[in-house]
């Protein structure tokens, strides 16, 4: 059973930064970050494949950066220039042998 453990959420002021981490119990192919705000569907924020291909939601391009430590089976999400609309629960997702695995989610709140 693959497990994903997230950390790094919290409260930030508008314009501030946070870094999320997600560590998997095994090596995964594509790892990604999703977020879900109250009343909204869960949506892709960023992904990075094992081959290094990245993709970002338009709303975070230029502000967020996804990176991976392949030795530690960890994916990071560096979030800069945070906006109140970035407030959401952020989830890590990984794919292993065709099966999706999700972390438990971490709350990010952007407020002054």
PDB file of C-alpha atoms in Angstrom:
ATOM      1  CA  UNK A   1       0.000   0.000   0.000  1.00  0.00           C
ATOM      2  CA  UNK A   2       1.473   3.314  -1.092  1.00  0.00           C
ATOM      3  CA  UNK A   3       1.176   6.151   1.389  1.00  0.00           C
ATOM      4  CA  UNK A   4       1.694   9.865   0.850  1.00  0.00           C
ATOM      5  CA  UNK A   5       2.502  12.168   3.759  1.00  0.00           C
ATOM      6  CA  UNK A   6       2.071  15.915   3.316  1.00  0.00           C
ATOM      7  CA  UNK A   7       3.382  18.766   5.398  1.00  0.00           C
ATOM      8  CA  UNK A   8       3.973  22.494   5.212  1.00  0.00           C
ATOM      9  CA  UNK A   9       0.535  24.051   5.115  1.00  0.00           C
ATOM     10  CA  UNK A  10      -0.504  26.910   7.328  1.00  0.00           C
ATOM     11  CA  UNK A  11      -1.354  30.583   7.378  1.00  0.00           C
ATOM     12  CA  UNK A  12       0.345  33.127   5.157  1.00  0.00           C
ATOM     13  CA  UNK A  13      -0.247  36.773   4.408  1.00  0.00           C
ATOM     14  CA  UNK A  14      -1.024  37.943   0.882  1.00  0.00           C
ATOM     15  CA  UNK A  15       2.254  38.197  -0.987  1.00  0.00           C
ATOM     16  CA  UNK A  16       3.877  35.684   1.307  1.00  0.00           C
ATOM     17  CA  UNK A  17       5.294  32.230   0.685  1.00  0.00           C
ATOM     18  CA  UNK A  18       4.806  28.667   1.822  1.00  0.00           C
ATOM     19  CA  UNK A  19       6.403  25.387   0.823  1.00  0.00           C
ATOM     20  CA  UNK A  20       4.499  22.122   0.818  1.00  0.00           C
ATOM     21  CA  UNK A  21       6.151  18.718   0.940  1.00  0.00           C
ATOM     22  CA  UNK A  22       4.804  15.289   0.156  1.00  0.00           C
ATOM     23  CA  UNK A  23       6.792  12.114   0.733  1.00  0.00           C
ATOM     24  CA  UNK A  24       5.768   8.775  -0.714  1.00  0.00           C
ATOM     25  CA  UNK A  25       6.617   5.344   0.657  1.00  0.00           C
ATOM     26  CA  UNK A  26       7.843   4.264  -2.771  1.00  0.00           C
ATOM     27  CA  UNK A  27       9.062   5.717  -6.044  1.00  0.00           C
ATOM     28  CA  UNK A  28       6.204   7.070  -8.114  1.00  0.00           C
ATOM     29  CA  UNK A  29       5.867   8.072 -11.732  1.00  0.00           C
ATOM     30  CA  UNK A  30       3.937  11.329 -11.904  1.00  0.00           C
ATOM     31  CA  UNK A  31       3.438  13.276  -8.703  1.00  0.00           C
ATOM     32  CA  UNK A  32       1.143  16.245  -8.536  1.00  0.00           C
ATOM     33  CA  UNK A  33      -0.578  18.770  -6.329  1.00  0.00           C
ATOM     34  CA  UNK A  34      -4.300  19.455  -6.369  1.00  0.00           C
ATOM     35  CA  UNK A  35      -6.333  21.864  -4.299  1.00  0.00           C
ATOM     36  CA  UNK A  36      -9.931  22.147  -3.236  1.00  0.00           C
ATOM     37  CA  UNK A  37     -11.572  25.255  -1.873  1.00  0.00           C
ATOM     38  CA  UNK A  38     -14.980  25.094  -0.120  1.00  0.00           C
ATOM     39  CA  UNK A  39     -17.734  24.656  -2.658  1.00  0.00           C
ATOM     40  CA  UNK A  40     -15.300  23.935  -5.481  1.00  0.00           C
ATOM     41  CA  UNK A  41     -14.122  20.789  -7.174  1.00  0.00           C
ATOM     42  CA  UNK A  42     -10.622  19.493  -6.607  1.00  0.00           C
ATOM     43  CA  UNK A  43      -8.397  20.953  -9.310  1.00  0.00           C
ATOM     44  CA  UNK A  44      -4.880  20.375 -10.559  1.00  0.00           C
ATOM     45  CA  UNK A  45      -2.283  22.890  -9.391  1.00  0.00           C
ATOM     46  CA  UNK A  46       0.931  21.378 -10.743  1.00  0.00           C
ATOM     47  CA  UNK A  47       2.444  18.081 -11.771  1.00  0.00           C
ATOM     48  CA  UNK A  48       5.900  16.702 -12.452  1.00  0.00           C
ATOM     49  CA  UNK A  49       6.591  13.410 -14.137  1.00  0.00           C
ATOM     50  CA  UNK A  50       9.506  11.136 -13.322  1.00  0.00           C
ATOM     51  CA  UNK A  51      10.983  12.297 -16.613  1.00  0.00           C
ATOM     52  CA  UNK A  52      10.835  15.918 -15.527  1.00  0.00           C
ATOM     53  CA  UNK A  53       7.825  17.121 -17.506  1.00  0.00           C
ATOM     54  CA  UNK A  54       5.951  19.809 -15.602  1.00  0.00           C
ATOM     55  CA  UNK A  55       2.536  21.377 -15.973  1.00  0.00           C
ATOM     56  CA  UNK A  56       0.869  24.191 -14.048  1.00  0.00           C
ATOM     57  CA  UNK A  57      -2.595  25.605 -13.726  1.00  0.00           C
ATOM     58  CA  UNK A  58      -2.771  29.009 -15.393  1.00  0.00           C
ATOM     59  CA  UNK A  59      -3.703  30.618 -12.086  1.00  0.00           C
ATOM     60  CA  UNK A  60      -0.378  29.688 -10.471  1.00  0.00           C
ATOM     61  CA  UNK A  61       2.075  30.017 -13.374  1.00  0.00           C
ATOM     62  CA  UNK A  62       4.980  32.249 -12.436  1.00  0.00           C
ATOM     63  CA  UNK A  63       4.169  32.023  -8.726  1.00  0.00           C
ATOM     64  CA  UNK A  64       4.333  28.319  -7.844  1.00  0.00           C
ATOM     65  CA  UNK A  65       7.150  25.880  -8.564  1.00  0.00           C
ATOM     66  CA  UNK A  66       6.931  22.103  -8.343  1.00  0.00           C
ATOM     67  CA  UNK A  67      10.093  20.109  -7.767  1.00  0.00           C
ATOM     68  CA  UNK A  68      11.029  16.573  -6.826  1.00  0.00           C
ATOM     69  CA  UNK A  69      13.716  14.792  -4.882  1.00  0.00           C
ATOM     70  CA  UNK A  70      13.733  11.393  -6.560  1.00  0.00           C
ATOM     71  CA  UNK A  71      16.003   9.853  -3.929  1.00  0.00           C
ATOM     72  CA  UNK A  72      13.663  10.876  -1.099  1.00  0.00           C
ATOM     73  CA  UNK A  73      10.467  10.140  -3.108  1.00  0.00           C
ATOM     74  CA  UNK A  74       9.359  13.646  -2.242  1.00  0.00           C
ATOM     75  CA  UNK A  75       7.581  16.333  -4.221  1.00  0.00           C
ATOM     76  CA  UNK A  76       7.582  19.968  -3.192  1.00  0.00           C
ATOM     77  CA  UNK A  77       5.392  22.912  -4.040  1.00  0.00           C
ATOM     78  CA  UNK A  78       6.997  26.294  -3.510  1.00  0.00           C
ATOM     79  CA  UNK A  79       4.248  28.885  -3.391  1.00  0.00           C
ATOM     80  CA  UNK A  80       5.228  32.542  -3.720  1.00  0.00           C
ATOM     81  CA  UNK A  81       3.199  35.727  -4.092  1.00  0.00           C
ATOM     82  CA  UNK A  82       0.283  34.032  -2.406  1.00  0.00           C
ATOM     83  CA  UNK A  83      -3.202  35.414  -2.910  1.00  0.00           C
ATOM     84  CA  UNK A  84      -6.357  34.954  -0.840  1.00  0.00           C
ATOM     85  CA  UNK A  85      -7.800  32.890  -3.678  1.00  0.00           C
ATOM     86  CA  UNK A  86      -5.032  30.341  -3.125  1.00  0.00           C
ATOM     87  CA  UNK A  87      -6.753  29.382   0.110  1.00  0.00           C
ATOM     88  CA  UNK A  88      -7.699  25.712  -0.091  1.00  0.00           C
ATOM     89  CA  UNK A  89      -6.875  22.241   1.102  1.00  0.00           C
ATOM     90  CA  UNK A  90      -3.895  21.042  -0.925  1.00  0.00           C
ATOM     91  CA  UNK A  91      -3.593  17.364  -1.793  1.00  0.00           C
ATOM     92  CA  UNK A  92      -0.657  15.409  -3.105  1.00  0.00           C
ATOM     93  CA  UNK A  93      -1.338  12.693  -5.665  1.00  0.00           C
ATOM     94  CA  UNK A  94       0.913   9.982  -6.972  1.00  0.00           C
ATOM     95  CA  UNK A  95       0.490   7.253  -9.567  1.00  0.00           C
ATOM     96  CA  UNK A  96       2.016   3.828  -9.029  1.00  0.00           C
ATOM     97  CA  UNK A  97       1.470   0.959 -11.471  1.00  0.00           C
ATOM     98  CA  UNK A  98      -1.642   2.640 -12.823  1.00  0.00           C
ATOM     99  CA  UNK A  99      -3.235   3.270  -9.428  1.00  0.00           C
ATOM    100  CA  UNK A 100      -3.777   6.730  -7.954  1.00  0.00           C
ATOM    101  CA  UNK A 101      -2.855   7.478  -4.367  1.00  0.00           C
ATOM    102  CA  UNK A 102      -3.735  10.620  -2.411  1.00  0.00           C
ATOM    103  CA  UNK A 103      -2.372  12.300   0.652  1.00  0.00           C
ATOM    104  CA  UNK A 104      -4.601  13.396   3.505  1.00  0.00           C
ATOM    105  CA  UNK A 105      -4.496  17.059   2.527  1.00  0.00           C
ATOM    106  CA  UNK A 106      -2.996  20.115   4.151  1.00  0.00           C
ATOM    107  CA  UNK A 107      -4.762  23.421   4.719  1.00  0.00           C
ATOM    108  CA  UNK A 108      -3.337  26.585   3.197  1.00  0.00           C
ATOM    109  CA  UNK A 109      -4.928  29.846   4.268  1.00  0.00           C
ATOM    110  CA  UNK A 110      -3.914  33.194   2.795  1.00  0.00           C
ATOM    111  CA  UNK A 111      -5.264  36.082   4.805  1.00  0.00           C
ATOM    112  CA  UNK A 112      -4.167  39.339   6.347  1.00  0.00           C
TER     113      UNK A 112
END
